[in-house]
PDB file of C-alpha atoms in Angstrom:
ATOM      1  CA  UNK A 781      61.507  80.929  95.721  1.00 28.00           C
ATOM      2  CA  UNK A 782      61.847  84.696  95.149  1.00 30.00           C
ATOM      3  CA  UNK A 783      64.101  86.880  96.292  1.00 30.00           C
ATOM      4  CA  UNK A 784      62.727  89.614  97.369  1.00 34.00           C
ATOM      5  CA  UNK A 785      65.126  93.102  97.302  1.00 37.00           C
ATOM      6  CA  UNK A 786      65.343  93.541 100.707  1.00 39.00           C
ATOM      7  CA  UNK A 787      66.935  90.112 100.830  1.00 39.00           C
ATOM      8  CA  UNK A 788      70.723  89.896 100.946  1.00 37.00           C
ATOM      9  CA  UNK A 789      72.240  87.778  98.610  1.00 38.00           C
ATOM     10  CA  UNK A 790      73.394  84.977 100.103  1.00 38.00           C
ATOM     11  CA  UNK A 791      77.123  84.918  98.726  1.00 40.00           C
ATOM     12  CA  UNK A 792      77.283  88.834  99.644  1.00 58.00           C
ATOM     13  CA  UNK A 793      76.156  89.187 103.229  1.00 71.00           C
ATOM     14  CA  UNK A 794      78.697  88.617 106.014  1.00 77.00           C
ATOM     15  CA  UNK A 795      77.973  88.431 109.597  1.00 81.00           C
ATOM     16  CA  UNK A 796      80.672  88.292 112.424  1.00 83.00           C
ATOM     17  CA  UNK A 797      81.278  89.415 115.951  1.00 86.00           C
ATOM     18  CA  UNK A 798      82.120  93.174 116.635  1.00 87.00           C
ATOM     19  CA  UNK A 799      85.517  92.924 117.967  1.00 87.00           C
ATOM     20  CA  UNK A 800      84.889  95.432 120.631  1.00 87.00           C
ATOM     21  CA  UNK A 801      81.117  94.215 122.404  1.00 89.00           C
ATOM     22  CA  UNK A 802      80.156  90.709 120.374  1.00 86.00           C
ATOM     23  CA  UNK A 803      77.014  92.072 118.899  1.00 85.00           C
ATOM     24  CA  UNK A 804      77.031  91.085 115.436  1.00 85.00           C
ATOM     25  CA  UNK A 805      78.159  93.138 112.712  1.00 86.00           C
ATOM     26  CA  UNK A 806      76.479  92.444 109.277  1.00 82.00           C
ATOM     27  CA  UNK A 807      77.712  93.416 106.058  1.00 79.00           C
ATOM     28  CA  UNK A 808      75.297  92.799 102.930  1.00 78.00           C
ATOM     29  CA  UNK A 809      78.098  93.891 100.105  1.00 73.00           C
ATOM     30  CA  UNK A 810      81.117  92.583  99.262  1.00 68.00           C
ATOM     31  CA  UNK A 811      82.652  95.949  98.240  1.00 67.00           C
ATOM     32  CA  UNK A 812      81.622  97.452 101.706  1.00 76.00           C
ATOM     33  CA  UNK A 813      84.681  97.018 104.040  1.00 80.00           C
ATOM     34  CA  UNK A 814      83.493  99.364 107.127  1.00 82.00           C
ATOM     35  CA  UNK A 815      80.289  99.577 109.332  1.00 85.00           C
ATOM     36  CA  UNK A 816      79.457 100.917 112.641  1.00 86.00           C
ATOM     37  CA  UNK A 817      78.609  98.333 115.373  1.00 85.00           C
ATOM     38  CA  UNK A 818      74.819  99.192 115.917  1.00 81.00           C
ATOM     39  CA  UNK A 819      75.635  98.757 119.222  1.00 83.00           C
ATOM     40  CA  UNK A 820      78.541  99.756 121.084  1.00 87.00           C
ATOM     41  CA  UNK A 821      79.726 102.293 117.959  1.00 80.00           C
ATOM     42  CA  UNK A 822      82.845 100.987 117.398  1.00 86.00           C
ATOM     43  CA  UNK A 823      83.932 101.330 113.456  1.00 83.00           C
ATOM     44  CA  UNK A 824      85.004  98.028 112.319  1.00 87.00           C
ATOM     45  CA  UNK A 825      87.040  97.152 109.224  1.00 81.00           C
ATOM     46  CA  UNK A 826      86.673  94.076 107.868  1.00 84.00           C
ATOM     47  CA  UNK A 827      89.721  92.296 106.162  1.00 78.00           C
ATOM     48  CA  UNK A 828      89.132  88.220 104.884  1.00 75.00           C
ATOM     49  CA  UNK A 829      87.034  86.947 107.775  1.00 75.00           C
ATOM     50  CA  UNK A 830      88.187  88.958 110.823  1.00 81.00           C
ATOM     51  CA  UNK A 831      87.076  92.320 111.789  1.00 84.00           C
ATOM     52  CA  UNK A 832      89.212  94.936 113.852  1.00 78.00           C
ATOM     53  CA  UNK A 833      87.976  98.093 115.491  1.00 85.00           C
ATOM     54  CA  UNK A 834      89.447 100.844 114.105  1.00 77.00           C
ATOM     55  CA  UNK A 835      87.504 104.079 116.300  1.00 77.00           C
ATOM     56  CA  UNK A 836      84.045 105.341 117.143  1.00 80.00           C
ATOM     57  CA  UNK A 837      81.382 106.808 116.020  1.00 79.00           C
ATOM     58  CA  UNK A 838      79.218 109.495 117.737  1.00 73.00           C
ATOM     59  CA  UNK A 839      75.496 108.698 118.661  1.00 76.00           C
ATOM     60  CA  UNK A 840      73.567 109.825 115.419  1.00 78.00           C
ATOM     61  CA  UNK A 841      71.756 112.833 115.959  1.00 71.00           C
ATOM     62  CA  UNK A 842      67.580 112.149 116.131  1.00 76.00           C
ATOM     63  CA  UNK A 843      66.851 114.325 112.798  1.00 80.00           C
ATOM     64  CA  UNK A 844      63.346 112.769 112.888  1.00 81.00           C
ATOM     65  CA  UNK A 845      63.934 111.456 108.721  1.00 87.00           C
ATOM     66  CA  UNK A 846      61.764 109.089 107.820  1.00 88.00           C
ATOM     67  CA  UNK A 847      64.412 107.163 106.539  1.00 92.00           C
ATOM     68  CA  UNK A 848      66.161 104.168 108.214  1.00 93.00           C
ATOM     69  CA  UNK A 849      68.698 100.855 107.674  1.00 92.00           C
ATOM     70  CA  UNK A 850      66.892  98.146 105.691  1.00 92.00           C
ATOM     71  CA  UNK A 851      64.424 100.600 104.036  1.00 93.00           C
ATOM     72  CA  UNK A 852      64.091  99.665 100.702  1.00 94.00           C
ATOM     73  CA  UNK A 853      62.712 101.231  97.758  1.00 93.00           C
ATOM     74  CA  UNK A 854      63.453 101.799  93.507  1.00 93.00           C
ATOM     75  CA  UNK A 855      65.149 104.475  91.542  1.00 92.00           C
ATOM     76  CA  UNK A 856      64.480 104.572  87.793  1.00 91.00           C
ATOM     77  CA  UNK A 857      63.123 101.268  88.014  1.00 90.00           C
ATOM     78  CA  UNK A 858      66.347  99.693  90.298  1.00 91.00           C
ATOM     79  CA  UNK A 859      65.621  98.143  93.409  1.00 93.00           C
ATOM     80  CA  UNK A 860      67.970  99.313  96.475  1.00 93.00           C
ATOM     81  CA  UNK A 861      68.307  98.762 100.134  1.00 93.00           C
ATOM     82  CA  UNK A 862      69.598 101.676 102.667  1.00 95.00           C
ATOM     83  CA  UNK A 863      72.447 100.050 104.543  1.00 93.00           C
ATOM     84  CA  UNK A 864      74.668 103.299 106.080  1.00 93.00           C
ATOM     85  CA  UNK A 865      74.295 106.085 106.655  1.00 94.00           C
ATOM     86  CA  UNK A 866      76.617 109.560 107.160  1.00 93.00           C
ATOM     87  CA  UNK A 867      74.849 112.615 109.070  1.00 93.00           C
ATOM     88  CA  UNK A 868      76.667 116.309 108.676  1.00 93.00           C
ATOM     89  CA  UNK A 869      76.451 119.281 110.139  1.00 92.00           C
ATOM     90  CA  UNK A 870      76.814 122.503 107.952  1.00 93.00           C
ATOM     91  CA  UNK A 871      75.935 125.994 109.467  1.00 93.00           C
ATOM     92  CA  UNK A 872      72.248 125.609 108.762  1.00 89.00           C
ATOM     93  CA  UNK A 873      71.747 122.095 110.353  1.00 88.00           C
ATOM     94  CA  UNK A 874      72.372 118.896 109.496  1.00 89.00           C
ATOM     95  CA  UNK A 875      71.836 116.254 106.589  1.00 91.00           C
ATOM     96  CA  UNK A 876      72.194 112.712 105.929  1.00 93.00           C
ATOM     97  CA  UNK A 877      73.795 110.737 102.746  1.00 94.00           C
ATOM     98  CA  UNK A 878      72.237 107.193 102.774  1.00 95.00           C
ATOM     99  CA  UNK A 879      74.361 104.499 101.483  1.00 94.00           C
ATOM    100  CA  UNK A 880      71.976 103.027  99.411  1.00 94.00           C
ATOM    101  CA  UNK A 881      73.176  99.303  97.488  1.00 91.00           C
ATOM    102  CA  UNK A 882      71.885  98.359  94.632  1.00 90.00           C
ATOM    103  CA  UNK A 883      70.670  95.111  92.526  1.00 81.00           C
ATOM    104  CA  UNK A 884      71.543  95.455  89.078  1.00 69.00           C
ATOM    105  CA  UNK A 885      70.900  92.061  87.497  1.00 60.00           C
ATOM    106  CA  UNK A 886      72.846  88.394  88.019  1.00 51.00           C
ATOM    107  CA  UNK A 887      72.734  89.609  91.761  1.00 52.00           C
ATOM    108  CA  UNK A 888      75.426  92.008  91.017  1.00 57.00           C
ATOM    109  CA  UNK A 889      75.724  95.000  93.366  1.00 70.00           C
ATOM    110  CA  UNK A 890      76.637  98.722  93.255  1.00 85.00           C
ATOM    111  CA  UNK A 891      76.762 101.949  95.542  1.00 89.00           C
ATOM    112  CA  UNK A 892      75.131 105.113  95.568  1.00 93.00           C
ATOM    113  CA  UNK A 893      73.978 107.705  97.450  1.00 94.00           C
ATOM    114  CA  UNK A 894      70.533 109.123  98.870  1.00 95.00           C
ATOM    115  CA  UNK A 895      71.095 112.426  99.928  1.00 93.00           C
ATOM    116  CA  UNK A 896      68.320 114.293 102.368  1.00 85.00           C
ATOM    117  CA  UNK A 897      68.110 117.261 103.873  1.00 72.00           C
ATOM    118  CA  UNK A 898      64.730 119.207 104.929  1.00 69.00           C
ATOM    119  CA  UNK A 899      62.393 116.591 103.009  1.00 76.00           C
ATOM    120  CA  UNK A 900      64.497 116.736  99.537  1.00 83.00           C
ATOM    121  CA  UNK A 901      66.154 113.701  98.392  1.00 91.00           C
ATOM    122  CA  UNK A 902      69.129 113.427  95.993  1.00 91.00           C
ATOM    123  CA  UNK A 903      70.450 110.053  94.160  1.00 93.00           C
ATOM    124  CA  UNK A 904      73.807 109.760  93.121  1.00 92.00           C
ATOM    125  CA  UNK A 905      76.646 107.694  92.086  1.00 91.00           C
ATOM    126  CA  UNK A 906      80.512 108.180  92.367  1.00 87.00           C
ATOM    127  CA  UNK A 907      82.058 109.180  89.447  1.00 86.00           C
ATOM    128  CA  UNK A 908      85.660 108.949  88.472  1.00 89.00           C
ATOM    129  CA  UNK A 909      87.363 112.822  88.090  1.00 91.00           C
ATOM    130  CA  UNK A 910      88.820 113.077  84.819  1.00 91.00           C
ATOM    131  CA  UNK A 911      90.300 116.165  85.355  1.00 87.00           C
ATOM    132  CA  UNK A 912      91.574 118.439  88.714  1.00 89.00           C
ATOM    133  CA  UNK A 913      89.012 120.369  90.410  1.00 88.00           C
ATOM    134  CA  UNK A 914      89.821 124.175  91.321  1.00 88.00           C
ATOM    135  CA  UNK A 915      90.818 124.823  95.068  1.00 91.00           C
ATOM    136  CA  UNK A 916      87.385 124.888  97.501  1.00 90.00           C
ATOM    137  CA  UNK A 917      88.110 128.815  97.815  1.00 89.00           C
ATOM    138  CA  UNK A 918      87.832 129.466  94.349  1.00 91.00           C
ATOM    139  CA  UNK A 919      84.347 128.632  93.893  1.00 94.00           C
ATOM    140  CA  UNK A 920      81.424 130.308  94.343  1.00 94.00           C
ATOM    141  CA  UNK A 921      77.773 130.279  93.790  1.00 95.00           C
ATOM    142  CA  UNK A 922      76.786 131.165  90.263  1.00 95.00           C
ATOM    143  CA  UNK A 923      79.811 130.599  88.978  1.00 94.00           C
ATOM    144  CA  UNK A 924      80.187 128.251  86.103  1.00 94.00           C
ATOM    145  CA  UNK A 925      83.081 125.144  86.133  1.00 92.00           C
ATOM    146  CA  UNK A 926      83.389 122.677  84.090  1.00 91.00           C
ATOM    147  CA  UNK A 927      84.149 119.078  85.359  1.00 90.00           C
ATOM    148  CA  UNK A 928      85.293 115.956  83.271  1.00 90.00           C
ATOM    149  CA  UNK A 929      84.039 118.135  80.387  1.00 90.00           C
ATOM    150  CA  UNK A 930      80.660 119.017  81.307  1.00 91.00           C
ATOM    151  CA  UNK A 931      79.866 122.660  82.463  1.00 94.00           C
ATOM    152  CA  UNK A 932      78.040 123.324  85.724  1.00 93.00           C
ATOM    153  CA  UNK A 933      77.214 126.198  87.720  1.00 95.00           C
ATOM    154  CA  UNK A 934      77.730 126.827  91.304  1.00 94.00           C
ATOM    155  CA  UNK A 935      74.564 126.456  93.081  1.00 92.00           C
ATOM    156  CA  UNK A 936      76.043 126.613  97.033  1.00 91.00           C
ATOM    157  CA  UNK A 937      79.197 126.374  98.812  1.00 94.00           C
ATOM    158  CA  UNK A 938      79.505 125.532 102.551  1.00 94.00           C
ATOM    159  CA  UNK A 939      81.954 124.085 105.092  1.00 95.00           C
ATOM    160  CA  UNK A 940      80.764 120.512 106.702  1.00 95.00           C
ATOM    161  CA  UNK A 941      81.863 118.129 108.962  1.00 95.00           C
ATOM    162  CA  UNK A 942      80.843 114.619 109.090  1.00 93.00           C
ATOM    163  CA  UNK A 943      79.565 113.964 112.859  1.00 92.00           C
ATOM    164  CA  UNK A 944      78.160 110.659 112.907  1.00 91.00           C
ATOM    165  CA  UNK A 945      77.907 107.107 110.637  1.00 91.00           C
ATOM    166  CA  UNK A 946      75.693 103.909 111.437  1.00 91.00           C
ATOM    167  CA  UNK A 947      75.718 100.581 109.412  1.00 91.00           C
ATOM    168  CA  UNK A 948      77.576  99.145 106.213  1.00 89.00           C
ATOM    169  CA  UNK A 949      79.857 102.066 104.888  1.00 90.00           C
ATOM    170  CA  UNK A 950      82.037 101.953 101.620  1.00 89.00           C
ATOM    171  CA  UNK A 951      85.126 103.843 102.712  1.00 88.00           C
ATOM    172  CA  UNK A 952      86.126 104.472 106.657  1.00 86.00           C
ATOM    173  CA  UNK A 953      84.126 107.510 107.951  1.00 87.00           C
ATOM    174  CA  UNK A 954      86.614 110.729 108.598  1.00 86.00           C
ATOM    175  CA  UNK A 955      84.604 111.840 111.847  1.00 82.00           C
ATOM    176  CA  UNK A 956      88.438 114.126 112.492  1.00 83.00           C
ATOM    177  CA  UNK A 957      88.388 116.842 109.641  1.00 88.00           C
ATOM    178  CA  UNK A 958      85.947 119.225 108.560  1.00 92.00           C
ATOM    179  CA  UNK A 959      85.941 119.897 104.473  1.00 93.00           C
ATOM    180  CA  UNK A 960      84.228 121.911 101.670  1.00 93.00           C
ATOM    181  CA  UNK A 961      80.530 120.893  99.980  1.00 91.00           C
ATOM    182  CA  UNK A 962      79.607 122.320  96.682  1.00 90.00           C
ATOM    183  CA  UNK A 963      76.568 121.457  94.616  1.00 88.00           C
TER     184      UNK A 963
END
């Protein structure tokens, strides 16, 4: 039989009671310790085979996206499945980053990122920071930086807060602080 990319492998996926309701919790990655119960909200860690709530999430806010957990799709040829999802609010609105996982052969699995806002979508992948990056006030749009040896320019620069999370999340959702966004 074929497994189709929607399909969890079945060494990676996880299921197990949400400490806080009982609904089940399901993780699909082995390198995703967090998700949201889909149910009662509750942000669960897991650690070995026991998960412990750990706060809340707010209701996502109905953006209307297209999007959803369990979409699936292919970028540059790589199948991935949307299993998270984070939702901010900057001064012009809101947008979402998608946790997207990917299958990249011999059912190994990596993270990235599908950003949307206003019917534009955005892959991309965590990189490692070779070098510091300049304080959040010293940047500005237009203005060229170079990081890990590559220049860049500015193209925006706007204060965000994260105000919502649903599913399978890589690193524990910071729903407390706001924080700086530049592209």
């Amino acid at each position: 039989r074929r497994r189709m990319a929607t399909e969890p492998s079945p060494q990676r996926a996880y299921r197990a009671a949400c400490p806080n309701c009982g609904a089940p919790v399901e993780f699909r990655s082995a390198a995703a310790p967090f998700a949201v119960c889909s149910f009662c909200r509750s942000t669960v860690v897991r650690a070995g085979d026991q998960l412990r709530k750990i706060g809340e999430s707010a209701e996502v806010f109905d953006d209307h996206t297209p999007l959803q957990l369990g979409v699936a799709g292919k970028y540059q040829g790589a199948p991935f499945t949307l299993v998270g999802r984070l939702q901010y609010r900057y001064a012009d609105g809101t947008w979402n980053e998608w946790h997207a996982l990917f299958e990249s052969g011999a059912d190994a699995q990596k993270s990235g990122w599908l950003s949307e806002d206003n019917g534009r979508y955005v892959v991309a992948f965590d990189a490692p920071l070779t070098t510091p990056l300049p304080p959040p006030e010293q940047l500005r749009p237009g203005a060229p930086i170079t990081v890990n040896g590559q220049s860049w320019t500015v193209g925006s620069v706007v204060a965000a807060k994260l105000i919502a999370a649903e599913g399978e999340l890589p690193k524990r959702p910071n729903l407390e602080h706001g924080f700086v966004v530049a592209d």
